[in-house]
């Protein structure tokens, strides 16, 4: 479970509010989509959730553990795939994945079993001995995804996970996200691809100017906004020209 409690992030002298009192509760087993325009606060929220950024105020609880007061325990429960995977280029993929597994104290037998499964799933078995600097963007993304899953996290967080993936790899990742939810894990991801969120998510939140402007199942959002598709709902709630007239 993920719980945001009045989560805020300000910059400068506190006059720029990037994330503005976000309150959300995301139960275990949820595949939760987080969408919004560029600069809406998606990545900043994710970075606070994963402990990369410190909130200006508020908190995020990871299965009841505060990311601010007990960050190490909270982070152990999270697997995170950032936007634009920035990996250690001079390591081989195998060296990188062993390093991640060691950081999380993954048992050797568990590491071997999971590694074989994910290398086969994402078709990296033949290149796992190559340096990451030789990889394409999609191969880097898949390596980062395996690294995020290698310790079997309870919370799987992805920031724009489909970027750089070919259609087959995107399909496989989406199936794995659903599989994680079926195991009772929580999956939280941001995306610009509204069709993916519409087809994949059990619940969705829309953020605009750092504030949550809508949250619920797709059916609930349709009823609230009297719209047929997520694209129509999104455009209705994030239209800047309408906002300037309010």
PDB file of N, CA and C in Angstrom, residues 92-178:
ATOM      1  N   UNK A  92      28.919  -4.739 -17.199  1.00  0.00           N
ATOM      2  CA  UNK A  92      28.058  -5.583 -18.012  1.00  0.00           C
ATOM      3  C   UNK A  92      26.683  -5.623 -17.347  1.00  0.00           C
ATOM      4  N   UNK A  93      25.677  -6.049 -18.104  1.00  0.00           N
ATOM      5  CA  UNK A  93      24.339  -6.164 -17.520  1.00  0.00           C
ATOM      6  C   UNK A  93      24.344  -7.134 -16.346  1.00  0.00           C
ATOM      7  N   UNK A  94      25.101  -8.220 -16.458  1.00  0.00           N
ATOM      8  CA  UNK A  94      25.195  -9.184 -15.360  1.00  0.00           C
ATOM      9  C   UNK A  94      25.827  -8.543 -14.127  1.00  0.00           C
ATOM     10  N   UNK A  95      26.896  -7.792 -14.305  1.00  0.00           N
ATOM     11  CA  UNK A  95      27.549  -7.129 -13.177  1.00  0.00           C
ATOM     12  C   UNK A  95      26.599  -6.134 -12.515  1.00  0.00           C
ATOM     13  N   UNK A  96      25.863  -5.406 -13.334  1.00  0.00           N
ATOM     14  CA  UNK A  96      24.908  -4.435 -12.788  1.00  0.00           C
ATOM     15  C   UNK A  96      23.823  -5.131 -11.978  1.00  0.00           C
ATOM     16  N   UNK A  97      23.266  -6.202 -12.509  1.00  0.00           N
ATOM     17  CA  UNK A  97      22.172  -6.887 -11.822  1.00  0.00           C
ATOM     18  C   UNK A  97      22.666  -7.585 -10.552  1.00  0.00           C
ATOM     19  N   UNK A  98      23.894  -8.116 -10.577  1.00  0.00           N
ATOM     20  CA  UNK A  98      24.468  -8.691  -9.349  1.00  0.00           C
ATOM     21  C   UNK A  98      24.673  -7.597  -8.295  1.00  0.00           C
ATOM     22  N   UNK A  99      25.105  -6.436  -8.732  1.00  0.00           N
ATOM     23  CA  UNK A  99      25.306  -5.311  -7.809  1.00  0.00           C
ATOM     24  C   UNK A  99      23.993  -4.928  -7.139  1.00  0.00           C
ATOM     25  N   UNK A 100      22.921  -4.813  -7.923  1.00  0.00           N
ATOM     26  CA  UNK A 100      21.610  -4.473  -7.372  1.00  0.00           C
ATOM     27  C   UNK A 100      21.145  -5.553  -6.396  1.00  0.00           C
ATOM     28  N   UNK A 101      21.313  -6.810  -6.778  1.00  0.00           N
ATOM     29  CA  UNK A 101      20.912  -7.911  -5.903  1.00  0.00           C
ATOM     30  C   UNK A 101      21.686  -7.883  -4.586  1.00  0.00           C
ATOM     31  N   UNK A 102      22.974  -7.588  -4.654  1.00  0.00           N
ATOM     32  CA  UNK A 102      23.783  -7.505  -3.429  1.00  0.00           C
ATOM     33  C   UNK A 102      23.329  -6.349  -2.540  1.00  0.00           C
ATOM     34  N   UNK A 103      22.934  -5.247  -3.161  1.00  0.00           N
ATOM     35  CA  UNK A 103      22.455  -4.092  -2.386  1.00  0.00           C
ATOM     36  C   UNK A 103      21.222  -4.457  -1.569  1.00  0.00           C
ATOM     37  N   UNK A 104      20.417  -5.359  -2.095  1.00  0.00           N
ATOM     38  CA  UNK A 104      19.180  -5.748  -1.418  1.00  0.00           C
ATOM     39  C   UNK A 104      19.303  -7.098  -0.698  1.00  0.00           C
ATOM     40  N   UNK A 105      20.540  -7.618  -0.595  1.00  0.00           N
ATOM     41  CA  UNK A 105      20.781  -8.890   0.102  1.00  0.00           C
ATOM     42  C   UNK A 105      19.923 -10.030  -0.458  1.00  0.00           C
ATOM     43  N   UNK A 106      19.829 -10.104  -1.769  1.00  0.00           N
ATOM     44  CA  UNK A 106      19.060 -11.168  -2.397  1.00  0.00           C
ATOM     45  C   UNK A 106      19.836 -12.478  -2.298  1.00  0.00           C
ATOM     46  N   UNK A 107      19.167 -13.513  -1.821  1.00  0.00           N
ATOM     47  CA  UNK A 107      19.775 -14.835  -1.717  1.00  0.00           C
ATOM     48  C   UNK A 107      20.242 -15.317  -3.092  1.00  0.00           C
ATOM     49  N   UNK A 108      21.367 -16.032  -3.126  1.00  0.00           N
ATOM     50  CA  UNK A 108      21.969 -16.444  -4.397  1.00  0.00           C
ATOM     51  C   UNK A 108      21.028 -17.306  -5.226  1.00  0.00           C
ATOM     52  N   UNK A 109      20.311 -18.224  -4.582  1.00  0.00           N
ATOM     53  CA  UNK A 109      19.391 -19.087  -5.333  1.00  0.00           C
ATOM     54  C   UNK A 109      18.207 -18.293  -5.874  1.00  0.00           C
ATOM     55  N   UNK A 110      17.704 -17.334  -5.067  1.00  0.00           N
ATOM     56  CA  UNK A 110      16.614 -16.474  -5.532  1.00  0.00           C
ATOM     57  C   UNK A 110      17.076 -15.612  -6.703  1.00  0.00           C
ATOM     58  N   UNK A 111      18.301 -15.097  -6.578  1.00  0.00           N
ATOM     59  CA  UNK A 111      18.843 -14.269  -7.661  1.00  0.00           C
ATOM     60  C   UNK A 111      18.924 -15.064  -8.951  1.00  0.00           C
ATOM     61  N   UNK A 112      19.440 -16.284  -8.885  1.00  0.00           N
ATOM     62  CA  UNK A 112      19.586 -17.105 -10.081  1.00  0.00           C
ATOM     63  C   UNK A 112      18.231 -17.396 -10.721  1.00  0.00           C
ATOM     64  N   UNK A 113      17.261 -17.749  -9.884  1.00  0.00           N
ATOM     65  CA  UNK A 113      15.931 -18.083 -10.397  1.00  0.00           C
ATOM     66  C   UNK A 113      15.256 -16.882 -11.047  1.00  0.00           C
ATOM     67  N   UNK A 114      15.292 -15.745 -10.358  1.00  0.00           N
ATOM     68  CA  UNK A 114      14.652 -14.543 -10.897  1.00  0.00           C
ATOM     69  C   UNK A 114      15.381 -14.042 -12.129  1.00  0.00           C
ATOM     70  N   UNK A 115      16.713 -14.089 -12.103  1.00  0.00           N
ATOM     71  CA  UNK A 115      17.500 -13.616 -13.236  1.00  0.00           C
ATOM     72  C   UNK A 115      17.159 -14.413 -14.493  1.00  0.00           C
ATOM     73  N   UNK A 116      17.120 -15.722 -14.372  1.00  0.00           N
ATOM     74  CA  UNK A 116      16.797 -16.560 -15.525  1.00  0.00           C
ATOM     75  C   UNK A 116      15.411 -16.238 -16.063  1.00  0.00           C
ATOM     76  N   UNK A 117      14.469 -16.053 -15.151  1.00  0.00           N
ATOM     77  CA  UNK A 117      13.091 -15.759 -15.568  1.00  0.00           C
ATOM     78  C   UNK A 117      13.018 -14.433 -16.333  1.00  0.00           C
ATOM     79  N   UNK A 118      13.609 -13.372 -15.773  1.00  0.00           N
ATOM     80  CA  UNK A 118      13.475 -12.053 -16.385  1.00  0.00           C
ATOM     81  C   UNK A 118      14.352 -11.888 -17.631  1.00  0.00           C
ATOM     82  N   UNK A 119      15.524 -12.511 -17.648  1.00  0.00           N
ATOM     83  CA  UNK A 119      16.337 -12.444 -18.865  1.00  0.00           C
ATOM     84  C   UNK A 119      15.631 -13.133 -20.019  1.00  0.00           C
ATOM     85  N   UNK A 120      14.972 -14.229 -19.723  1.00  0.00           N
ATOM     86  CA  UNK A 120      14.214 -14.928 -20.754  1.00  0.00           C
ATOM     87  C   UNK A 120      12.999 -14.107 -21.180  1.00  0.00           C
ATOM     88  N   UNK A 121      12.295 -13.546 -20.193  1.00  0.00           N
ATOM     89  CA  UNK A 121      11.096 -12.761 -20.484  1.00  0.00           C
ATOM     90  C   UNK A 121      11.409 -11.576 -21.387  1.00  0.00           C
ATOM     91  N   UNK A 122      12.474 -10.850 -21.058  1.00  0.00           N
ATOM     92  CA  UNK A 122      12.800  -9.624 -21.794  1.00  0.00           C
ATOM     93  C   UNK A 122      13.871  -9.833 -22.877  1.00  0.00           C
ATOM     94  N   UNK A 123      14.191 -11.084 -23.149  1.00  0.00           N
ATOM     95  CA  UNK A 123      15.072 -11.448 -24.259  1.00  0.00           C
ATOM     96  C   UNK A 123      16.438 -10.760 -24.178  1.00  0.00           C
ATOM     97  N   UNK A 124      17.046 -10.859 -22.984  1.00  0.00           N
ATOM     98  CA  UNK A 124      18.387 -10.299 -22.787  1.00  0.00           C
ATOM     99  C   UNK A 124      19.422 -11.376 -22.470  1.00  0.00           C
ATOM    100  N   UNK A 125      19.016 -12.626 -22.533  1.00  0.00           N
ATOM    101  CA  UNK A 125      19.902 -13.724 -22.127  1.00  0.00           C
ATOM    102  C   UNK A 125      21.195 -13.739 -22.924  1.00  0.00           C
ATOM    103  N   UNK A 126      21.120 -13.435 -24.215  1.00  0.00           N
ATOM    104  CA  UNK A 126      22.305 -13.530 -25.074  1.00  0.00           C
ATOM    105  C   UNK A 126      23.242 -12.332 -24.947  1.00  0.00           C
ATOM    106  N   UNK A 127      22.784 -11.252 -24.297  1.00  0.00           N
ATOM    107  CA  UNK A 127      23.624 -10.040 -24.219  1.00  0.00           C
ATOM    108  C   UNK A 127      23.938  -9.642 -22.776  1.00  0.00           C
ATOM    109  N   UNK A 128      23.574 -10.480 -21.817  1.00  0.00           N
ATOM    110  CA  UNK A 128      23.757 -10.104 -20.415  1.00  0.00           C
ATOM    111  C   UNK A 128      25.226  -9.926 -20.052  1.00  0.00           C
ATOM    112  N   UNK A 129      26.130 -10.526 -20.843  1.00  0.00           N
ATOM    113  CA  UNK A 129      27.561 -10.367 -20.590  1.00  0.00           C
ATOM    114  C   UNK A 129      28.174  -9.159 -21.258  1.00  0.00           C
ATOM    115  N   UNK A 130      27.376  -8.392 -21.998  1.00  0.00           N
ATOM    116  CA  UNK A 130      27.879  -7.199 -22.694  1.00  0.00           C
ATOM    117  C   UNK A 130      27.808  -5.967 -21.804  1.00  0.00           C
ATOM    118  N   UNK A 131      28.709  -5.020 -22.070  1.00  0.00           N
ATOM    119  CA  UNK A 131      28.671  -3.764 -21.328  1.00  0.00           C
ATOM    120  C   UNK A 131      27.407  -2.982 -21.668  1.00  0.00           C
ATOM    121  N   UNK A 132      26.869  -2.314 -20.672  1.00  0.00           N
ATOM    122  CA  UNK A 132      25.617  -1.573 -20.851  1.00  0.00           C
ATOM    123  C   UNK A 132      25.785  -0.446 -21.871  1.00  0.00           C
ATOM    124  N   UNK A 133      26.979   0.084 -22.003  1.00  0.00           N
ATOM    125  CA  UNK A 133      27.195   1.193 -22.941  1.00  0.00           C
ATOM    126  C   UNK A 133      26.952   0.778 -24.393  1.00  0.00           C
ATOM    127  N   UNK A 134      26.920  -0.528 -24.661  1.00  0.00           N
ATOM    128  CA  UNK A 134      26.650  -1.007 -26.017  1.00  0.00           C
ATOM    129  C   UNK A 134      25.152  -1.200 -26.257  1.00  0.00           C
ATOM    130  N   UNK A 135      24.328  -0.995 -25.239  1.00  0.00           N
ATOM    131  CA  UNK A 135      22.900  -1.291 -25.335  1.00  0.00           C
ATOM    132  C   UNK A 135      22.127  -0.144 -25.971  1.00  0.00           C
ATOM    133  N   UNK A 136      21.061  -0.496 -26.639  1.00  0.00           N
ATOM    134  CA  UNK A 136      20.110   0.499 -27.122  1.00  0.00           C
ATOM    135  C   UNK A 136      19.299   1.040 -25.951  1.00  0.00           C
ATOM    136  N   UNK A 137      18.523   2.078 -26.202  1.00  0.00           N
ATOM    137  CA  UNK A 137      17.684   2.654 -25.152  1.00  0.00           C
ATOM    138  C   UNK A 137      16.699   1.627 -24.600  1.00  0.00           C
ATOM    139  N   UNK A 138      16.112   0.840 -25.503  1.00  0.00           N
ATOM    140  CA  UNK A 138      15.167  -0.172 -25.064  1.00  0.00           C
ATOM    141  C   UNK A 138      15.822  -1.247 -24.218  1.00  0.00           C
ATOM    142  N   UNK A 139      17.021  -1.666 -24.578  1.00  0.00           N
ATOM    143  CA  UNK A 139      17.741  -2.678 -23.803  1.00  0.00           C
ATOM    144  C   UNK A 139      18.123  -2.137 -22.425  1.00  0.00           C
ATOM    145  N   UNK A 140      18.491  -0.871 -22.360  1.00  0.00           N
ATOM    146  CA  UNK A 140      18.774  -0.255 -21.062  1.00  0.00           C
ATOM    147  C   UNK A 140      17.522  -0.247 -20.192  1.00  0.00           C
ATOM    148  N   UNK A 141      16.384   0.094 -20.817  1.00  0.00           N
ATOM    149  CA  UNK A 141      15.125   0.143 -20.076  1.00  0.00           C
ATOM    150  C   UNK A 141      14.768  -1.239 -19.527  1.00  0.00           C
ATOM    151  N   UNK A 142      14.978  -2.254 -20.319  1.00  0.00           N
ATOM    152  CA  UNK A 142      14.682  -3.610 -19.867  1.00  0.00           C
ATOM    153  C   UNK A 142      15.641  -4.050 -18.751  1.00  0.00           C
ATOM    154  N   UNK A 143      16.907  -3.651 -18.861  1.00  0.00           N
ATOM    155  CA  UNK A 143      17.872  -3.970 -17.803  1.00  0.00           C
ATOM    156  C   UNK A 143      17.484  -3.284 -16.496  1.00  0.00           C
ATOM    157  N   UNK A 144      17.083  -2.019 -16.595  1.00  0.00           N
ATOM    158  CA  UNK A 144      16.643  -1.289 -15.394  1.00  0.00           C
ATOM    159  C   UNK A 144      15.402  -1.934 -14.782  1.00  0.00           C
ATOM    160  N   UNK A 145      14.510  -2.432 -15.626  1.00  0.00           N
ATOM    161  CA  UNK A 145      13.301  -3.083 -15.138  1.00  0.00           C
ATOM    162  C   UNK A 145      13.627  -4.365 -14.392  1.00  0.00           C
ATOM    163  N   UNK A 146      14.544  -5.160 -14.930  1.00  0.00           N
ATOM    164  CA  UNK A 146      14.969  -6.375 -14.228  1.00  0.00           C
ATOM    165  C   UNK A 146      15.620  -6.010 -12.891  1.00  0.00           C
ATOM    166  N   UNK A 147      16.447  -4.966 -12.909  1.00  0.00           N
ATOM    167  CA  UNK A 147      17.081  -4.524 -11.666  1.00  0.00           C
ATOM    168  C   UNK A 147      16.070  -4.105 -10.615  1.00  0.00           C
ATOM    169  N   UNK A 148      14.963  -3.508 -11.054  1.00  0.00           N
ATOM    170  CA  UNK A 148      13.930  -3.057 -10.123  1.00  0.00           C
ATOM    171  C   UNK A 148      13.135  -4.224  -9.546  1.00  0.00           C
ATOM    172  N   UNK A 149      13.100  -5.357 -10.272  1.00  0.00           N
ATOM    173  CA  UNK A 149      12.301  -6.500  -9.840  1.00  0.00           C
ATOM    174  C   UNK A 149      13.117  -7.607  -9.176  1.00  0.00           C
ATOM    175  N   UNK A 150      14.437  -7.504  -9.239  1.00  0.00           N
ATOM    176  CA  UNK A 150      15.288  -8.623  -8.832  1.00  0.00           C
ATOM    177  C   UNK A 150      15.175  -8.936  -7.340  1.00  0.00           C
ATOM    178  N   UNK A 151      14.774  -7.947  -6.517  1.00  0.00           N
ATOM    179  CA  UNK A 151      14.625  -8.214  -5.073  1.00  0.00           C
ATOM    180  C   UNK A 151      13.177  -8.473  -4.680  1.00  0.00           C
ATOM    181  N   UNK A 152      12.318  -8.696  -5.682  1.00  0.00           N
ATOM    182  CA  UNK A 152      10.912  -9.041  -5.453  1.00  0.00           C
ATOM    183  C   UNK A 152      10.223  -7.995  -4.578  1.00  0.00           C
ATOM    184  N   UNK A 153      10.170  -6.741  -5.042  1.00  0.00           N
ATOM    185  CA  UNK A 153       9.630  -5.660  -4.202  1.00  0.00           C
ATOM    186  C   UNK A 153       8.120  -5.747  -4.031  1.00  0.00           C
ATOM    187  N   UNK A 154       7.639  -5.178  -2.939  1.00  0.00           N
ATOM    188  CA  UNK A 154       6.199  -5.100  -2.696  1.00  0.00           C
ATOM    189  C   UNK A 154       5.559  -3.953  -3.474  1.00  0.00           C
ATOM    190  N   UNK A 155       6.361  -2.928  -3.778  1.00  0.00           N
ATOM    191  CA  UNK A 155       5.890  -1.742  -4.494  1.00  0.00           C
ATOM    192  C   UNK A 155       6.733  -1.586  -5.756  1.00  0.00           C
ATOM    193  N   UNK A 156       6.079  -1.565  -6.909  1.00  0.00           N
ATOM    194  CA  UNK A 156       6.770  -1.451  -8.196  1.00  0.00           C
ATOM    195  C   UNK A 156       6.396  -0.107  -8.804  1.00  0.00           C
ATOM    196  N   UNK A 157       7.394   0.783  -8.924  1.00  0.00           N
ATOM    197  CA  UNK A 157       7.168   2.160  -9.366  1.00  0.00           C
ATOM    198  C   UNK A 157       7.886   2.382 -10.688  1.00  0.00           C
ATOM    199  N   UNK A 158       7.172   2.921 -11.658  1.00  0.00           N
ATOM    200  CA  UNK A 158       7.747   3.145 -12.984  1.00  0.00           C
ATOM    201  C   UNK A 158       7.378   4.543 -13.475  1.00  0.00           C
ATOM    202  N   UNK A 159       8.378   5.266 -13.971  1.00  0.00           N
ATOM    203  CA  UNK A 159       8.168   6.603 -14.512  1.00  0.00           C
ATOM    204  C   UNK A 159       8.346   6.543 -16.026  1.00  0.00           C
ATOM    205  N   UNK A 160       7.243   6.668 -16.755  1.00  0.00           N
ATOM    206  CA  UNK A 160       7.241   6.570 -18.220  1.00  0.00           C
ATOM    207  C   UNK A 160       7.933   5.288 -18.691  1.00  0.00           C
ATOM    208  N   UNK A 161       7.437   4.125 -18.273  1.00  0.00           N
ATOM    209  CA  UNK A 161       8.164   2.874 -18.519  1.00  0.00           C
ATOM    210  C   UNK A 161       8.178   2.397 -19.965  1.00  0.00           C
ATOM    211  N   UNK A 162       7.271   2.874 -20.810  1.00  0.00           N
ATOM    212  CA  UNK A 162       7.206   2.380 -22.184  1.00  0.00           C
ATOM    213  C   UNK A 162       8.148   3.115 -23.128  1.00  0.00           C
ATOM    214  N   UNK A 163       8.765   4.186 -22.651  1.00  0.00           N
ATOM    215  CA  UNK A 163       9.646   4.975 -23.511  1.00  0.00           C
ATOM    216  C   UNK A 163      10.823   4.131 -23.978  1.00  0.00           C
ATOM    217  N   UNK A 164      11.026   4.062 -25.290  1.00  0.00           N
ATOM    218  CA  UNK A 164      12.163   3.340 -25.847  1.00  0.00           C
ATOM    219  C   UNK A 164      11.925   1.868 -26.077  1.00  0.00           C
ATOM    220  N   UNK A 165      10.775   1.344 -25.631  1.00  0.00           N
ATOM    221  CA  UNK A 165      10.505  -0.076 -25.815  1.00  0.00           C
ATOM    222  C   UNK A 165       9.788  -0.332 -27.138  1.00  0.00           C
ATOM    223  N   UNK A 166      10.146  -1.428 -27.788  1.00  0.00           N
ATOM    224  CA  UNK A 166       9.427  -1.823 -28.996  1.00  0.00           C
ATOM    225  C   UNK A 166       8.074  -2.414 -28.589  1.00  0.00           C
ATOM    226  N   UNK A 167       7.162  -2.599 -29.542  1.00  0.00           N
ATOM    227  CA  UNK A 167       5.814  -3.072 -29.192  1.00  0.00           C
ATOM    228  C   UNK A 167       5.795  -4.379 -28.401  1.00  0.00           C
ATOM    229  N   UNK A 168       6.648  -5.330 -28.761  1.00  0.00           N
ATOM    230  CA  UNK A 168       6.667  -6.609 -28.041  1.00  0.00           C
ATOM    231  C   UNK A 168       7.136  -6.413 -26.604  1.00  0.00           C
ATOM    232  N   UNK A 169       8.193  -5.634 -26.414  1.00  0.00           N
ATOM    233  CA  UNK A 169       8.703  -5.402 -25.064  1.00  0.00           C
ATOM    234  C   UNK A 169       7.693  -4.637 -24.219  1.00  0.00           C
ATOM    235  N   UNK A 170       6.997  -3.678 -24.838  1.00  0.00           N
ATOM    236  CA  UNK A 170       5.944  -2.951 -24.124  1.00  0.00           C
ATOM    237  C   UNK A 170       4.847  -3.906 -23.661  1.00  0.00           C
ATOM    238  N   UNK A 171       4.454  -4.800 -24.549  1.00  0.00           N
ATOM    239  CA  UNK A 171       3.427  -5.791 -24.200  1.00  0.00           C
ATOM    240  C   UNK A 171       3.895  -6.669 -23.028  1.00  0.00           C
ATOM    241  N   UNK A 172       5.134  -7.143 -23.099  1.00  0.00           N
ATOM    242  CA  UNK A 172       5.657  -8.006 -22.040  1.00  0.00           C
ATOM    243  C   UNK A 172       5.722  -7.273 -20.707  1.00  0.00           C
ATOM    244  N   UNK A 173       6.121  -5.995 -20.749  1.00  0.00           N
ATOM    245  CA  UNK A 173       6.178  -5.222 -19.511  1.00  0.00           C
ATOM    246  C   UNK A 173       4.788  -5.028 -18.929  1.00  0.00           C
ATOM    247  N   UNK A 174       3.829  -4.713 -19.774  1.00  0.00           N
ATOM    248  CA  UNK A 174       2.456  -4.537 -19.288  1.00  0.00           C
ATOM    249  C   UNK A 174       1.921  -5.828 -18.665  1.00  0.00           C
ATOM    250  N   UNK A 175       2.230  -6.965 -19.285  1.00  0.00           N
ATOM    251  CA  UNK A 175       1.810  -8.245 -18.723  1.00  0.00           C
ATOM    252  C   UNK A 175       2.481  -8.500 -17.375  1.00  0.00           C
ATOM    253  N   UNK A 176       3.752  -8.115 -17.251  1.00  0.00           N
ATOM    254  CA  UNK A 176       4.455  -8.296 -15.975  1.00  0.00           C
ATOM    255  C   UNK A 176       3.885  -7.377 -14.899  1.00  0.00           C
ATOM    256  N   UNK A 177       3.499  -6.177 -15.270  1.00  0.00           N
ATOM    257  CA  UNK A 177       2.861  -5.270 -14.314  1.00  0.00           C
ATOM    258  C   UNK A 177       1.556  -5.871 -13.793  1.00  0.00           C
ATOM    259  N   UNK A 178       0.775  -6.452 -14.689  1.00  0.00           N
ATOM    260  CA  UNK A 178      -0.467  -7.106 -14.271  1.00  0.00           C
ATOM    261  C   UNK A 178      -0.171  -8.328 -13.398  1.00  0.00           C
TER     262      UNK A 178
END
